[in-house]
Amino acid sequence: MGIHGVVTGDQPGAVAMATFREMRVHEIVEDGSLSTEQKIAELRDIESEARGLQRAASESPMGDDDGWQDELRQVRFALEKLGAKEPRKGAATL
């Protein structure tokens, strides 16, 4: 198996590609040198970037599946794991 794949439990030998963001989210959560607040701040940055890319993809005439929903789900799961509270939604929030 290459360094970019992870074995899944679905099928023997099946490989799922981990995206850069998924790998980065895991690194942040597991980084013992960062405080919980620092981890949450870094994950919020990734979440914000993924939301922006998702919005841009939704305006594109390309396919419906932009792939960013899975990215956001991974970030939200990591934030929940760290006990992060949902930020207050303002008028500019989608």
Coordinates of N, CA and C in Angstrom, one line a residue:
M1 N 0.9 -1.2 0.0 CA 0.0 0.0 0.0 C 0.9 1.2 0.0
G2 N 0.5 2.3 -0.7 CA 1.2 3.5 -0.8 C 1.0 4.3 0.5
I3 N 1.8 5.4 0.6 CA 1.7 6.2 1.8 C 0.4 7.1 1.8
H4 N -0.3 7.2 0.7 CA -1.4 8.0 0.6 C -2.7 7.3 0.9
G5 N -2.7 6.0 1.1 CA -4.0 5.2 1.3 C -4.1 4.7 2.7
V6 N -5.3 4.4 3.0 CA -5.5 3.7 4.3 C -6.4 2.5 4.0
V7 N -6.2 1.4 4.7 CA -7.0 0.2 4.4 C -8.3 0.4 5.1
T8 N -9.4 0.1 4.4 CA -10.7 0.3 5.0 C -11.2 -1.1 5.4
G9 N -12.3 -1.1 6.2 CA -12.8 -2.4 6.7 C -13.9 -2.9 5.8
D10 N -14.2 -2.2 4.7 CA -15.3 -2.7 3.8 C -14.9 -3.9 3.1
Q11 N -13.8 -4.0 2.4 CA -13.4 -5.1 1.6 C -11.9 -5.4 1.9
P12 N -11.5 -6.7 2.0 CA -10.1 -7.0 2.2 C -9.3 -6.3 1.1
G13 N -8.2 -5.6 1.5 CA -7.3 -5.0 0.6 C -7.8 -3.7 0.0
A14 N -9.0 -3.3 0.3 CA -9.5 -2.1 -0.3 C -8.8 -0.9 0.3
V15 N -8.5 0.1 -0.6 CA -7.7 1.3 -0.2 C -8.6 2.5 -0.4
A16 N -8.7 3.4 0.6 CA -9.4 4.7 0.4 C -8.3 5.7 0.4
M17 N -8.4 6.7 -0.4 CA -7.4 7.7 -0.5 C -7.8 8.8 0.6
A18 N -6.8 9.1 1.4 CA -7.0 10.1 2.4 C -6.5 11.5 1.8
T19 N -7.4 12.5 1.9 CA -7.0 13.7 1.3 C -6.0 14.5 2.2
F20 N -5.4 15.5 1.7 CA -4.4 16.3 2.5 C -5.1 16.8 3.7
R21 N -6.3 17.4 3.6 CA -7.1 18.0 4.7 C -7.4 16.9 5.8
E22 N -7.8 15.7 5.3 CA -8.1 14.7 6.3 C -6.9 14.3 7.1
M23 N -5.8 14.2 6.4 CA -4.5 13.9 7.1 C -4.1 15.0 8.0
R24 N -4.3 16.3 7.6 CA -4.0 17.4 8.4 C -4.9 17.5 9.7
V25 N -6.2 17.2 9.5 CA -7.1 17.2 10.6 C -6.6 16.1 11.7
H26 N -6.3 15.0 11.2 CA -5.8 13.9 12.1 C -4.5 14.4 12.8
E27 N -3.6 15.0 12.1 CA -2.3 15.5 12.7 C -2.6 16.5 13.8
I28 N -3.5 17.4 13.5 CA -3.9 18.4 14.5 C -4.4 17.8 15.8
V29 N -5.4 16.9 15.6 CA -6.1 16.3 16.8 C -5.0 15.5 17.6
E30 N -4.1 14.9 17.0 CA -3.1 14.0 17.7 C -1.9 14.8 18.2
D31 N -1.7 16.0 17.8 CA -0.5 16.8 18.2 C -0.5 17.2 19.7
G32 N 0.3 16.5 20.4 CA 0.4 16.7 21.8 C 1.0 18.1 22.2
S33 N 1.6 18.8 21.3 CA 2.3 20.0 21.6 C 1.3 21.2 21.5
L34 N 0.1 21.0 21.0 CA -0.9 22.0 20.8 C -1.9 21.9 22.0
S35 N -2.4 23.0 22.5 CA -3.5 23.0 23.4 C -4.8 22.8 22.7
T36 N -5.8 22.4 23.5 CA -7.1 22.2 22.8 C -7.6 23.4 22.1
E37 N -7.4 24.6 22.7 CA -7.8 25.9 22.0 C -7.0 26.1 20.7
Q38 N -5.7 25.7 20.7 CA -5.0 25.9 19.4 C -5.5 24.9 18.4
K39 N -5.8 23.7 18.8 CA -6.3 22.7 17.9 C -7.6 23.1 17.3
I40 N -8.5 23.6 18.1 CA -9.8 24.1 17.7 C -9.6 25.3 16.7
A41 N -8.7 26.2 17.0 CA -8.5 27.3 16.1 C -8.0 26.9 14.7
E42 N -7.0 25.9 14.7 CA -6.5 25.4 13.4 C -7.6 24.6 12.7
L43 N -8.4 23.9 13.4 CA -9.5 23.2 12.7 C -10.6 24.2 12.2
R44 N -10.8 25.2 12.9 CA -11.7 26.3 12.4 C -11.2 26.9 11.1
D45 N -9.9 27.1 11.0 CA -9.3 27.6 9.8 C -9.5 26.7 8.6
I46 N -9.3 25.4 8.8 CA -9.6 24.4 7.8 C -11.0 24.4 7.4
E47 N -11.9 24.4 8.4 CA -13.3 24.4 8.1 C -13.7 25.6 7.3
S48 N -13.2 26.8 7.6 CA -13.5 28.0 6.9 C -13.1 27.9 5.4
E49 N -11.8 27.4 5.2 CA -11.3 27.2 3.9 C -12.2 26.2 3.1
A50 N -12.6 25.1 3.7 CA -13.4 24.1 3.0 C -14.7 24.6 2.7
R51 N -15.3 25.4 3.5 CA -16.6 26.1 3.2 C -16.5 27.0 2.0
G52 N -15.4 27.8 2.0 CA -15.2 28.7 0.8 C -15.0 27.9 -0.5
L53 N -14.3 26.8 -0.4 CA -14.1 26.0 -1.6 C -15.4 25.3 -2.0
Q54 N -16.2 24.9 -1.0 CA -17.5 24.3 -1.3 C -18.4 25.3 -2.0
R55 N -18.4 26.5 -1.5 CA -19.3 27.6 -2.1 C -18.8 27.8 -3.5
A56 N -17.5 27.9 -3.8 CA -17.0 28.1 -5.1 C -17.4 26.9 -6.0
A57 N -17.3 25.7 -5.5 CA -17.6 24.6 -6.3 C -19.1 24.5 -6.7
S58 N -19.9 25.0 -5.7 CA -21.4 25.0 -6.0 C -21.8 25.9 -7.1
E59 N -20.9 26.9 -7.3 CA -21.2 27.9 -8.4 C -20.7 27.5 -9.7
S60 N -19.9 26.4 -9.7 CA -19.3 25.9 -10.9 C -20.3 25.0 -11.7
P61 N -20.3 25.0 -13.0 CA -21.2 24.1 -13.8 C -20.7 22.6 -13.8
M62 N -19.7 22.3 -13.0 CA -19.2 20.9 -13.0 C -20.2 20.1 -12.1
G63 N -19.8 18.9 -11.8 CA -20.7 18.0 -11.1 C -21.3 18.4 -9.8
D64 N -22.4 17.8 -9.3 CA -23.0 18.1 -8.1 C -22.2 17.7 -6.9
D65 N -21.4 16.6 -6.9 CA -20.6 16.1 -5.8 C -19.3 16.9 -5.8
D66 N -19.2 17.9 -5.0 CA -18.0 18.7 -4.9 C -16.9 18.1 -4.0
G67 N -17.3 17.1 -3.2 CA -16.3 16.4 -2.3 C -16.1 17.1 -1.0
W68 N -16.5 18.4 -0.9 CA -16.2 19.2 0.3 C -17.1 18.8 1.5
Q69 N -18.2 18.2 1.2 CA -19.1 17.8 2.3 C -18.4 16.8 3.2
D70 N -17.7 15.8 2.6 CA -16.9 14.9 3.4 C -15.8 15.6 4.2
E71 N -15.2 16.5 3.6 CA -14.1 17.3 4.3 C -14.7 18.0 5.5
L72 N -15.8 18.7 5.3 CA -16.4 19.4 6.4 C -16.9 18.4 7.5
R73 N -17.4 17.3 7.1 CA -17.8 16.3 8.1 C -16.6 15.8 9.0
Q74 N -15.5 15.6 8.4 CA -14.3 15.2 9.1 C -13.8 16.3 10.1
V75 N -13.9 17.5 9.7 CA -13.5 18.6 10.5 C -14.5 18.8 11.7
R76 N -15.8 18.7 11.4 CA -16.8 18.8 12.5 C -16.7 17.7 13.5
F77 N -16.4 16.5 13.0 CA -16.2 15.3 13.9 C -15.0 15.6 14.8
A78 N -13.9 16.1 14.3 CA -12.7 16.4 15.1 C -13.0 17.5 16.1
L79 N -13.8 18.5 15.7 CA -14.1 19.6 16.6 C -15.0 19.1 17.7
E80 N -16.0 18.2 17.4 CA -16.8 17.6 18.5 C -16.0 16.8 19.4
K81 N -15.0 16.0 18.9 CA -14.1 15.2 19.7 C -13.4 16.1 20.7
L82 N -13.0 17.3 20.3 CA -12.3 18.2 21.2 C -13.2 19.0 22.1
G83 N -14.5 18.8 21.9 CA -15.5 19.5 22.8 C -15.7 21.0 22.3
A84 N -15.4 21.3 21.1 CA -15.6 22.7 20.6 C -17.1 23.0 20.5
K85 N -17.5 24.2 20.9 CA -18.8 24.6 20.7 C -19.0 25.2 19.4
E86 N -20.2 25.1 18.8 CA -20.5 25.7 17.5 C -20.4 27.2 17.6
P87 N -19.8 27.9 16.7 CA -19.7 29.3 16.8 C -21.1 29.9 16.5
R88 N -21.3 31.1 17.1 CA -22.6 31.8 16.9 C -22.6 32.2 15.4
K89 N -23.8 32.0 14.8 CA -24.0 32.3 13.4 C -24.4 33.8 13.3
G90 N -23.7 34.5 12.4 CA -24.0 35.9 12.1 C -24.8 36.0 10.8
A91 N -25.0 37.3 10.4 CA -25.7 37.5 9.2 C -25.0 37.1 8.0
A92 N -23.6 37.1 8.0 CA -22.8 36.7 6.9 C -22.6 35.2 6.8
T93 N -23.0 34.4 7.7 CA -22.8 33.0 7.8 C -23.8 32.3 6.9
L94 N -23.3 31.3 6.1 CA -24.2 30.5 5.3 C -24.6 29.2 6.0

